[in-house]
mmCIF file of C-alpha atoms and ligand atoms in Angstrom:
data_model
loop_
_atom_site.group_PDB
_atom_site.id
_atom_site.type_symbol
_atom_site.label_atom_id
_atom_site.label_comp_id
_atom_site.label_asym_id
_atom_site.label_seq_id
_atom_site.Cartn_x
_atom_site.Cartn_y
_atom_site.Cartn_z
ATOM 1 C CA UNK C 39 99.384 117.981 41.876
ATOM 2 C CA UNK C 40 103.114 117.678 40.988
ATOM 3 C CA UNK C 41 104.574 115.263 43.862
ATOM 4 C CA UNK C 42 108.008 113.732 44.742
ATOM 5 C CA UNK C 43 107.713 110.867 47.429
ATOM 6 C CA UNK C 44 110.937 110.089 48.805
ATOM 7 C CA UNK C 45 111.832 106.399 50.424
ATOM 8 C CA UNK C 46 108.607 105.371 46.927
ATOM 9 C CA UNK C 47 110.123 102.206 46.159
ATOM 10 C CA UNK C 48 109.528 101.047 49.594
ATOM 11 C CA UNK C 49 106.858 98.786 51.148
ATOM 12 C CA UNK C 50 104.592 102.264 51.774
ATOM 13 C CA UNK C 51 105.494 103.873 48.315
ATOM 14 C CA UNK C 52 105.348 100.812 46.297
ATOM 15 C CA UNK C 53 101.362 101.206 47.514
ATOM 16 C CA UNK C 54 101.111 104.995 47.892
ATOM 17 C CA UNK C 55 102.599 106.052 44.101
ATOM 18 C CA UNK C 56 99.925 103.946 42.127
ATOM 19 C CA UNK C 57 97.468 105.308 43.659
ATOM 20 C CA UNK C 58 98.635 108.784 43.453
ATOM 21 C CA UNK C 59 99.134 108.264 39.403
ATOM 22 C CA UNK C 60 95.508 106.569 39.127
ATOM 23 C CA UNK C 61 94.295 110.042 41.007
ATOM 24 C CA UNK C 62 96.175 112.097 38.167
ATOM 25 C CA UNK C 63 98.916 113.127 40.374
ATOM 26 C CA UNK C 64 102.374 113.633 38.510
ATOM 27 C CA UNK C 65 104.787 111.628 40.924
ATOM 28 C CA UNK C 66 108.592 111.900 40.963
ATOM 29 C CA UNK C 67 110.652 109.357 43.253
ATOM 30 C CA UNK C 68 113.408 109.650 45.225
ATOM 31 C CA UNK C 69 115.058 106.602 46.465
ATOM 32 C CA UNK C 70 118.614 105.279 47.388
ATOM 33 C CA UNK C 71 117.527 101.563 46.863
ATOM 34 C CA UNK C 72 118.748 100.869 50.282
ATOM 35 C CA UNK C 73 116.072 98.999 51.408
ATOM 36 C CA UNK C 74 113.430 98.985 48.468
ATOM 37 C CA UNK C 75 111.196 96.369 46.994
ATOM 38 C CA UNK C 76 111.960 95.316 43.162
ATOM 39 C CA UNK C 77 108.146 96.475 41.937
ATOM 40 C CA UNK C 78 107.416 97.910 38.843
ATOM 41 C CA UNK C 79 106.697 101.649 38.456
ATOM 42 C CA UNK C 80 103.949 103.118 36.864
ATOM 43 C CA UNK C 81 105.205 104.404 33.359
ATOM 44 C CA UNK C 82 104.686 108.047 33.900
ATOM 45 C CA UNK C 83 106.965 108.290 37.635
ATOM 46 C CA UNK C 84 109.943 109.737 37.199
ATOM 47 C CA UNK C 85 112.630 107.955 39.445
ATOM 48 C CA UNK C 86 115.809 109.519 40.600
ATOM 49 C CA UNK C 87 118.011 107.166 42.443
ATOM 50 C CA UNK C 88 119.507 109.463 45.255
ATOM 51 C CA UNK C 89 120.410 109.292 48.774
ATOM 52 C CA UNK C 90 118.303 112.002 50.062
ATOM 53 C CA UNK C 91 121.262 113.391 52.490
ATOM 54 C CA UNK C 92 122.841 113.733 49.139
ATOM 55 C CA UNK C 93 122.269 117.830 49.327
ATOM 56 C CA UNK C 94 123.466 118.948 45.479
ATOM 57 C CA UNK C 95 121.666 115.815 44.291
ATOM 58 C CA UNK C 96 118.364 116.863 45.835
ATOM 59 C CA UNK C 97 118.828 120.462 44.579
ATOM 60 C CA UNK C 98 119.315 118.873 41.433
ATOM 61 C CA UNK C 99 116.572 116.701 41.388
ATOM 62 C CA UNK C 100 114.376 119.545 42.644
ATOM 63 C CA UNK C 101 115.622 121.795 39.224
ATOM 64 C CA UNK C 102 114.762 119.436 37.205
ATOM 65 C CA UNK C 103 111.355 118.099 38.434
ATOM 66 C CA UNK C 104 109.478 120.809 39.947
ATOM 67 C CA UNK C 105 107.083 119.814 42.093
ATOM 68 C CA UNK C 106 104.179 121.129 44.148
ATOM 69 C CA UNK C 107 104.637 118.965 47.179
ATOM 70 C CA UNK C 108 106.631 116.338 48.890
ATOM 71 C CA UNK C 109 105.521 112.924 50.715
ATOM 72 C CA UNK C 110 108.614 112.101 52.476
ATOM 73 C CA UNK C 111 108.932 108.187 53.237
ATOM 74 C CA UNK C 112 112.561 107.529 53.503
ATOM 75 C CA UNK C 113 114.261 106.634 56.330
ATOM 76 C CA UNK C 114 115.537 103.979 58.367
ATOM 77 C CA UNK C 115 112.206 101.714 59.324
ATOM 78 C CA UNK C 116 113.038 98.955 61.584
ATOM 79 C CA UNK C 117 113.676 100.062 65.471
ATOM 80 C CA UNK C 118 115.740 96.854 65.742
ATOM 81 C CA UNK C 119 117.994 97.791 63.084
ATOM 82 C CA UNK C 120 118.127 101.895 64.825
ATOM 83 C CA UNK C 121 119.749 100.396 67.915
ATOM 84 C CA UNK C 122 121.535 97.958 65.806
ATOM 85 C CA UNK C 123 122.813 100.908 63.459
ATOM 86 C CA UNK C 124 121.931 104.467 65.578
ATOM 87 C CA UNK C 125 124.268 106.912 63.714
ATOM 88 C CA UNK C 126 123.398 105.963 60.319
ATOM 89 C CA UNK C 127 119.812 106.081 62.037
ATOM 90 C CA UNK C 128 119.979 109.104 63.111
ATOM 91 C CA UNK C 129 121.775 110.042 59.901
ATOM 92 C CA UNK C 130 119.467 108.926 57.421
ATOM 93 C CA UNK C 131 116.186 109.813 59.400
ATOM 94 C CA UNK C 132 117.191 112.978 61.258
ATOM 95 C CA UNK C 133 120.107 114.687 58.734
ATOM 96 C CA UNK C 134 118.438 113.488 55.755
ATOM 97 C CA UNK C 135 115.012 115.163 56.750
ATOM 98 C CA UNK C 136 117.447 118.226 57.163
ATOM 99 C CA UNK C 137 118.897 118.189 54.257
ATOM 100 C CA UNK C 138 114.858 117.656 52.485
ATOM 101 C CA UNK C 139 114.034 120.243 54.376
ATOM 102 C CA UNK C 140 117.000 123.172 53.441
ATOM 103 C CA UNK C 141 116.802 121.194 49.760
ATOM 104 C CA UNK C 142 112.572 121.988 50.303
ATOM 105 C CA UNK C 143 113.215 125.790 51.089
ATOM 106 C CA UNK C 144 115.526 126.334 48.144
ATOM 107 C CA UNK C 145 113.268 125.126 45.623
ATOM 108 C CA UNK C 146 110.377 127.250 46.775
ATOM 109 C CA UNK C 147 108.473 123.551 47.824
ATOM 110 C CA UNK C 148 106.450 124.812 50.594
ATOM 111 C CA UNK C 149 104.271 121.760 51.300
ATOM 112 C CA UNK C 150 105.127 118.700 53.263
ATOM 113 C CA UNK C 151 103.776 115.155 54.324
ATOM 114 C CA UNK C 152 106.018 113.413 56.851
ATOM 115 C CA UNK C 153 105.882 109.901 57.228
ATOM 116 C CA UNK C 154 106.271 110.029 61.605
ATOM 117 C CA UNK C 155 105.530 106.991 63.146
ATOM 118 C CA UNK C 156 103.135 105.495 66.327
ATOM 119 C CA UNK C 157 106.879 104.624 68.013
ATOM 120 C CA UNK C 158 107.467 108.357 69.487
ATOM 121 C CA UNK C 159 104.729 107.282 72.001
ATOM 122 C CA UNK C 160 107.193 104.608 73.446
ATOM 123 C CA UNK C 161 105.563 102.931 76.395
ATOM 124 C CA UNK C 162 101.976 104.630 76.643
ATOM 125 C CA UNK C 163 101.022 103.936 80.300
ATOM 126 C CA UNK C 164 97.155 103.837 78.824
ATOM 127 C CA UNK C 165 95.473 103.562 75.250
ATOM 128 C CA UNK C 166 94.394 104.585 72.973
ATOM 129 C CA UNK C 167 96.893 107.025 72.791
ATOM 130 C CA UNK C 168 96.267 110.628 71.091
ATOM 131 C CA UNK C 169 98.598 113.431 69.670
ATOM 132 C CA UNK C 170 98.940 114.845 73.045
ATOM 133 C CA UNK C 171 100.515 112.247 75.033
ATOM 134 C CA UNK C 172 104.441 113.001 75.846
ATOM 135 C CA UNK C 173 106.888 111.659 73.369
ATOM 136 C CA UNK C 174 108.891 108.670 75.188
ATOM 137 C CA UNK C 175 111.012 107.490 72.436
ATOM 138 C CA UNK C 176 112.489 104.165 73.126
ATOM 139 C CA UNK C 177 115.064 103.827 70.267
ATOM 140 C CA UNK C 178 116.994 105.464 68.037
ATOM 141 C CA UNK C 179 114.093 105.188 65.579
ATOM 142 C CA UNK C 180 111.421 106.769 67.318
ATOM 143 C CA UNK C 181 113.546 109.415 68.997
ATOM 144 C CA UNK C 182 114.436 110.483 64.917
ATOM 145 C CA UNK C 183 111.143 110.881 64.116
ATOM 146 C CA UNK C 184 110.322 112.768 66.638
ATOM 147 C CA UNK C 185 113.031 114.809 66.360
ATOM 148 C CA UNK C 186 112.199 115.180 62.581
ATOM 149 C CA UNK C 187 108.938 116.506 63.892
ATOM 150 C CA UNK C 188 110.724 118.943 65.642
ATOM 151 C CA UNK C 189 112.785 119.736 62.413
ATOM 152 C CA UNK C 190 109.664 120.542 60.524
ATOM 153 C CA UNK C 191 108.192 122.528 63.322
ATOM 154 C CA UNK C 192 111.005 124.767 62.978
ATOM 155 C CA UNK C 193 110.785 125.050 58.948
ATOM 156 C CA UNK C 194 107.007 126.107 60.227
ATOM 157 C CA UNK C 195 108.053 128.661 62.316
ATOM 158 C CA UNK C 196 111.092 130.227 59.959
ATOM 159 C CA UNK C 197 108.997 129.390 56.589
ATOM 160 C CA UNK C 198 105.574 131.682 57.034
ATOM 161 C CA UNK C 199 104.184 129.958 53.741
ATOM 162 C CA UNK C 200 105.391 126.553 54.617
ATOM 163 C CA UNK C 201 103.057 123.464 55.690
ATOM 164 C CA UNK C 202 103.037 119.926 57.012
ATOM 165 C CA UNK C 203 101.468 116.898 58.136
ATOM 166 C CA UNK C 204 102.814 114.710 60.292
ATOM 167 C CA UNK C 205 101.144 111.625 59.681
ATOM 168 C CA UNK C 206 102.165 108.964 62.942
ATOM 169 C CA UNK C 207 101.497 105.765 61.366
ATOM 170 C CA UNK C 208 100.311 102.509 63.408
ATOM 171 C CA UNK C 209 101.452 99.128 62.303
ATOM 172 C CA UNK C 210 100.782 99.318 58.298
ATOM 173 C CA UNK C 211 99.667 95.586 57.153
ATOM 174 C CA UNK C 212 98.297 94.248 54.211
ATOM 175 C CA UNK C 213 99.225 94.764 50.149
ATOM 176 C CA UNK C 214 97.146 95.441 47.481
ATOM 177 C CA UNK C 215 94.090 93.410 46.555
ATOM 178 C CA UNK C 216 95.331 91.113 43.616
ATOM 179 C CA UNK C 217 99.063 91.986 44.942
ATOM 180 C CA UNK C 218 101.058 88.455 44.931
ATOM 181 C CA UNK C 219 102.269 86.772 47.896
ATOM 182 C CA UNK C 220 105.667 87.567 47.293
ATOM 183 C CA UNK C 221 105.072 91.446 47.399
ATOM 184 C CA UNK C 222 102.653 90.956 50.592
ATOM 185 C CA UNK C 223 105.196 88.928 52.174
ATOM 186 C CA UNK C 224 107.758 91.451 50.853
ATOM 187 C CA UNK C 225 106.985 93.644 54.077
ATOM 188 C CA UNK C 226 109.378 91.738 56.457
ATOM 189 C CA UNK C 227 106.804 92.171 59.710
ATOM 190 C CA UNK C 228 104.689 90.152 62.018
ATOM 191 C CA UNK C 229 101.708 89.267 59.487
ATOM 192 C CA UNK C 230 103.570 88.301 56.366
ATOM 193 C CA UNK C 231 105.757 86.806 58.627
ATOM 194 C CA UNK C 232 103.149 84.412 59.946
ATOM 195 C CA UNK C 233 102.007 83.486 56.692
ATOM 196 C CA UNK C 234 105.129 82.178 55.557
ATOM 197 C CA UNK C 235 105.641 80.300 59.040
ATOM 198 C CA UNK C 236 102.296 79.258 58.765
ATOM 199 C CA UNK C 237 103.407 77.909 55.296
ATOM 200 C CA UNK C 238 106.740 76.670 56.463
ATOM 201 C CA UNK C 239 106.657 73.696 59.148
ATOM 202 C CA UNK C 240 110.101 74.032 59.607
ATOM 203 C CA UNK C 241 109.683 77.877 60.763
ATOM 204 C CA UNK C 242 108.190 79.304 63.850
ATOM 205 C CA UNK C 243 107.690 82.864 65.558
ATOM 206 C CA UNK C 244 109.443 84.176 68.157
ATOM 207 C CA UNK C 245 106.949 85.359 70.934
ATOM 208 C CA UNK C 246 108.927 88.432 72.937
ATOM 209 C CA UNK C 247 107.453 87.965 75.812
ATOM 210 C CA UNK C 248 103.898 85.672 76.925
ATOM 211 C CA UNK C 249 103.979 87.733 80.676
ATOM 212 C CA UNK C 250 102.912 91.135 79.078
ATOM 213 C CA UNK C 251 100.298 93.091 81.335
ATOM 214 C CA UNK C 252 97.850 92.718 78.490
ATOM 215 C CA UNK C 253 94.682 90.293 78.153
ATOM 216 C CA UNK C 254 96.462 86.977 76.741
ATOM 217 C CA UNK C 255 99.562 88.125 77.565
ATOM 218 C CA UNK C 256 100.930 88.954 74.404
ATOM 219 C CA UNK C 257 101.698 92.601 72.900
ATOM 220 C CA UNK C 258 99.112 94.643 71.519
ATOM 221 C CA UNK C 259 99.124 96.587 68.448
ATOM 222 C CA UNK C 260 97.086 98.439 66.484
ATOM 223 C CA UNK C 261 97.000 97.070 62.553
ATOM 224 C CA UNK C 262 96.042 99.583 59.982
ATOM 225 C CA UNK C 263 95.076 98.383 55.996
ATOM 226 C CA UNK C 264 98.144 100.133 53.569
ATOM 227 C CA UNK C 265 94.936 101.538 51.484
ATOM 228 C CA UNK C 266 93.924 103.026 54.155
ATOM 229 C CA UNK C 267 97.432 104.705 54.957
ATOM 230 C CA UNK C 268 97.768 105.759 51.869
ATOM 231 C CA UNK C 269 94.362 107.425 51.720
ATOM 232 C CA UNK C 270 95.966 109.079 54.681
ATOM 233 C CA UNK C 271 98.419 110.346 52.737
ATOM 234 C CA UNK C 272 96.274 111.504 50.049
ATOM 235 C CA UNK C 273 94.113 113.279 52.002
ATOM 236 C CA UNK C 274 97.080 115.025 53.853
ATOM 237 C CA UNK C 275 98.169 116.974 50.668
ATOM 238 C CA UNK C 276 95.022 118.462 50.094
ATOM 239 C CA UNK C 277 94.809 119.982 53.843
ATOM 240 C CA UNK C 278 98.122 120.954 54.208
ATOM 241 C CA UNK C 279 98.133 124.490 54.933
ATOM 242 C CA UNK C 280 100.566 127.580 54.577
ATOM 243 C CA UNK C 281 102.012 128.200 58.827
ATOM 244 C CA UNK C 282 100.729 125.212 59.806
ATOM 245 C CA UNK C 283 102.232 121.833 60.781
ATOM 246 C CA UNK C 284 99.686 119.502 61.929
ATOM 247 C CA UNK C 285 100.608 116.309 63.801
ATOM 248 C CA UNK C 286 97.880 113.114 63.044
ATOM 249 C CA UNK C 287 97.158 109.458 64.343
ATOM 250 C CA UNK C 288 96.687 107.192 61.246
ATOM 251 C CA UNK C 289 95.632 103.454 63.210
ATOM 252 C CA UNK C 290 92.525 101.649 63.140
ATOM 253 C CA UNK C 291 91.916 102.513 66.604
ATOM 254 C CA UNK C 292 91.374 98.657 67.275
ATOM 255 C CA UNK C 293 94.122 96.469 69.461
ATOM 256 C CA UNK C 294 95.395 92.943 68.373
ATOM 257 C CA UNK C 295 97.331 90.857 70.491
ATOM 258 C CA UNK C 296 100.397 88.877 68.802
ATOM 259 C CA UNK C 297 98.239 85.986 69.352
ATOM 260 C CA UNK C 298 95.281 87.117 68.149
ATOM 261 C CA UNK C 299 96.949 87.876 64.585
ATOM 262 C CA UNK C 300 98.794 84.199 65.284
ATOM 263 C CA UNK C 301 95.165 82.753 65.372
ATOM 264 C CA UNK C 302 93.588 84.605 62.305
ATOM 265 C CA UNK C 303 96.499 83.643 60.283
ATOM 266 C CA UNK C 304 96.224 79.666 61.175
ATOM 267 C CA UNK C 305 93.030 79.915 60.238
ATOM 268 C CA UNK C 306 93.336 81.962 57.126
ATOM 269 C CA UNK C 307 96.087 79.516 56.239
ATOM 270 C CA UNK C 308 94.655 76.248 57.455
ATOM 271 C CA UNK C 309 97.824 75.552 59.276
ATOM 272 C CA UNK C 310 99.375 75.688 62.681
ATOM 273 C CA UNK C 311 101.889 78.047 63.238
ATOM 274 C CA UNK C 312 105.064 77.097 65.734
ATOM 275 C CA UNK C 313 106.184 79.053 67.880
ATOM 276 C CA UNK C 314 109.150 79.495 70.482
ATOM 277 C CA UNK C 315 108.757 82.067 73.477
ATOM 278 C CA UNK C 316 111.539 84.345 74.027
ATOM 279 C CA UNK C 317 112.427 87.362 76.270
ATOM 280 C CA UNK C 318 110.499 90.681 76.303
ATOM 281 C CA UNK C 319 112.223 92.555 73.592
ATOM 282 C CA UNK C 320 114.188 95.495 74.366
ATOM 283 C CA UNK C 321 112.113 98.775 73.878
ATOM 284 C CA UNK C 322 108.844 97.290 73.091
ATOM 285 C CA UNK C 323 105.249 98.494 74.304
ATOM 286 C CA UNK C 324 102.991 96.477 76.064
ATOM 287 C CA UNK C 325 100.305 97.510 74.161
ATOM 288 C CA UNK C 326 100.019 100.406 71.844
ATOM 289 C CA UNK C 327 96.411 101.747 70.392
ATOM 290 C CA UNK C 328 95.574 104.939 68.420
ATOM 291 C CA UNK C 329 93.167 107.732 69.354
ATOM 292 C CA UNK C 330 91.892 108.341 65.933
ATOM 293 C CA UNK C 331 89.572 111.367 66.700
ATOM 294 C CA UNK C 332 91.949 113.485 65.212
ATOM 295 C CA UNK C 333 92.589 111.957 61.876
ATOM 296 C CA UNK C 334 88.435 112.527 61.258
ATOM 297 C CA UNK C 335 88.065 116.096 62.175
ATOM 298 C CA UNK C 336 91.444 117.164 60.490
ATOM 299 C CA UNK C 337 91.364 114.864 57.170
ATOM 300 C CA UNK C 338 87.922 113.699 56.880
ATOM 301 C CA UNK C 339 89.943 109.957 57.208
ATOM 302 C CA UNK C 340 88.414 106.763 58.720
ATOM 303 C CA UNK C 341 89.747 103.274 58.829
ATOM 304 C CA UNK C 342 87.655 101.366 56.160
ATOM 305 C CA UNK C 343 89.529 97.771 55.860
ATOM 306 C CA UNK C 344 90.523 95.017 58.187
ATOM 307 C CA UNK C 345 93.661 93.441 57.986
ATOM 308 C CA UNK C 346 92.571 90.344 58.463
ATOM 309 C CA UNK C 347 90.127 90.587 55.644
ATOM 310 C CA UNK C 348 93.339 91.300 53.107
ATOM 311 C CA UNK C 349 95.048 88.438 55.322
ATOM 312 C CA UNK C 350 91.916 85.665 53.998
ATOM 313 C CA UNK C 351 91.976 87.444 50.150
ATOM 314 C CA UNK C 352 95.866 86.701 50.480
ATOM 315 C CA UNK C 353 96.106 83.126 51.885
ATOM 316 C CA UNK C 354 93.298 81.852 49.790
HETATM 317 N N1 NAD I 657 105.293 100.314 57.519
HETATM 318 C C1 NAD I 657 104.882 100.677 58.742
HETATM 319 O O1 NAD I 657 104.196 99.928 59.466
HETATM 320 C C2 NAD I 657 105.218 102.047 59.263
HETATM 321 C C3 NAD I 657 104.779 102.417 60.548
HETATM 322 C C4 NAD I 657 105.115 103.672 61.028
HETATM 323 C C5 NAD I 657 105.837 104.556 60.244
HETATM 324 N N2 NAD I 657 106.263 104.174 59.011
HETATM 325 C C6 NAD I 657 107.066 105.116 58.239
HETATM 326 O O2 NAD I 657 106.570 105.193 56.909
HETATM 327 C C7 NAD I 657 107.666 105.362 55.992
HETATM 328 C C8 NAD I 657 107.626 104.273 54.939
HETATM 329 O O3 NAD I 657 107.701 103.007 55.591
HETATM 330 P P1 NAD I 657 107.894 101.661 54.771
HETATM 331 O O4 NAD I 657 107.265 100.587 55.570
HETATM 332 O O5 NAD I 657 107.497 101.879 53.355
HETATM 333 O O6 NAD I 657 109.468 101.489 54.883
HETATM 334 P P2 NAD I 657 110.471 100.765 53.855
HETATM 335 O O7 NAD I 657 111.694 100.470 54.644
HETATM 336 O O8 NAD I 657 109.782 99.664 53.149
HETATM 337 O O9 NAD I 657 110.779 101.917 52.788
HETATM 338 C C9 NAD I 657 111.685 102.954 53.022
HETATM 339 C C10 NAD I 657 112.244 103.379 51.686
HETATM 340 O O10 NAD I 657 113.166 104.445 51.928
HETATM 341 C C11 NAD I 657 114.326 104.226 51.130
HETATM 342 N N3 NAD I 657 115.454 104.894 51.762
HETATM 343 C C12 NAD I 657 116.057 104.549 52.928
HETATM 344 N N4 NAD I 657 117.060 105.405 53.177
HETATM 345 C C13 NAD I 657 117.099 106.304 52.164
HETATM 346 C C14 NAD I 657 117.901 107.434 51.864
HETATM 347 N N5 NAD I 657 118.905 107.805 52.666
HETATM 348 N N6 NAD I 657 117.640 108.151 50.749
HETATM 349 C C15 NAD I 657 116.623 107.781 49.915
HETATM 350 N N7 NAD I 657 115.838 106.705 50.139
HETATM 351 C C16 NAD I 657 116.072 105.986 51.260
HETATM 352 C C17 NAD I 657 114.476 102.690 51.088
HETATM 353 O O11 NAD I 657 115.275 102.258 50.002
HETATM 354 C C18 NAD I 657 113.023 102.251 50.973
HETATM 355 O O12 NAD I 657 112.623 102.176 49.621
HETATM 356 C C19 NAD I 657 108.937 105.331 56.835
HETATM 357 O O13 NAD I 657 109.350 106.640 57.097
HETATM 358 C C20 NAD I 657 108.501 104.646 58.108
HETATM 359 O O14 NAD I 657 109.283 105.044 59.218
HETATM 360 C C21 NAD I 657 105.975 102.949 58.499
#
């Protein structure tokens, strides 16, 4: 399958487009650079350094590379920096899927893979959560991604032969086996994060909150293994289907307290890990698991790797 990822050269992409090649895919990227990580490409990706709101740039690209679908990845990908930054949120995550979209339906590219995200849930009152539960978006982040849903939905309606999958990703952790440290730690979130204040004595981790109405007190999150998001992925293109747009959890379906990952870490690293207690932070979810009944009857997809067993291969 001809494919153009946008947002490849991030922490998802730098995973997902090996993978892809080593399955015979042809892959074209489309990246701005604004936030990507300095990996080597595979020698066969095309790369096409483009803002993807940049609308004759994308028609361009499209001419030029024809491709057979699209795995769209870019976007703004921190919540913090949404409410820090919530136009150029909003315009990156909500006009640029627009502009993919119009840029999509010009070229005749009919087939879609949306990178969504767990954060449209907001505040689940219970987990696990599945593709049902209401939308609460709690910052400018996850209200763009939903609203990108929304976006595609429409291109489903208007667009008989057009299809999607909107993957809703959990927290993605971990880097490829025999990845270095750098690129694991690369991915500026909690467990990388943890391994180099684990590393560091004179670092710590800010705990948002110890009073959270969850078993130690700490948030809970649901970890899934990259390989296993990018199977995700993979096994999204092949059931996307013409007047459909399919929404899908892609977690482990397990819940890990802050603390929990703390501990596994310390003891993956053989070090203590500081740590300084802070507020609740703004926007964040007590706990947040996935229902992942959905991802095995639509893609055939199960979790198959801990994080915590990538976490020991790391460390050691
Ligand atoms: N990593 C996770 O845990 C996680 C969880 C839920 C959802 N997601 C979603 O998965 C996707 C990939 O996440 P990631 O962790 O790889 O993020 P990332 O920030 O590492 O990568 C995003 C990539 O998009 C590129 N980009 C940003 N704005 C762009 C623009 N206007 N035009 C072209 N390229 C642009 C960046 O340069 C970067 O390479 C994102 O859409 C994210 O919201 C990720």
């Amino acid at each position: 399958m001809r494919i153009l990822v946008t947002g490849g050269r991030g922490y998802l992409g730098t995973h997902l487009v090996p993978r892809l090649v080593g399955n015979g895919h042809d892959v074209t990227i489309v990246d701005s650079l604004r936030r990507s990580l300095d990996v080597e490409l595979p020698a066969s990706v095309e790369f096409y350094q483009i803002d993807i709101r940049d609308a004759s740039a994308m028609a361009e690209c499209f001419a030029a590379r024809p491709v057979d679908a699209v795995v769209h990845l870019a976007a703004m990908t921190f919540p913090g920096e949404s409410i820090e930054q919530p136009d150029e949120c909003r315009s990156i995550n909500l006009e640029g899927t627009r502009t993919l979209l119009e840029a999509m339906h010009t070229a005749g590219v009919r087939h879609l893979v949306f990178a969504s995200s767990c954060a449209v849930y907001g505040s689940p009152e219970n987990y696990p959560v599945d593709e049902n539960s209401p939308g609460n978006p709690e910052s400018p982040y996850a209200e763009t991604k939903l609203a990108a849903e929304a976006e595609i939905a429409v291109s489903g309606k208007s667009t008989p032969d057009f299809g999607a999958v909107n993957l809703r990703f959990f927290n993605i952790a971990g880097g490829n086996s025999g990845a270095s440290i750098e690129r694991f730690s690369a991915a500026t979130r909690l467990i990388p994060a943890a391994v180099r204040a684990a590393r560091d004595p004179g670092s710590s981790i800010l705990i948002r909150g110890t009073d959270w109405p969850t078993p130690d007190g700490t948030p809970v999150r649901d970890y899934v293994h990259i390989e296993d998001a990018c199977r995700g992925v993979e096994l999204a293109l092949t059931v996307v289907s013409p007047g459909q747009v399919q929404t899908v959890n892609i977690g482990s379906g397990i819940g890990t307290s802050l603390r929990e990952v703390l501990l596994a870490v310390e003891g993956a690293v053989g070090q203590t890990i500081s740590t300084k207690v802070g507020p609740r932070g703004e926007g964040e979810a007590a706990a947040i698991v996935a229902d992942i009944s959905r991802a095995r009857e639509v893609l055939g997809w199960q979790p198959n790797k801990l994080w915590s067993e990538e976490l020991i291969q790391q460390t050691s």
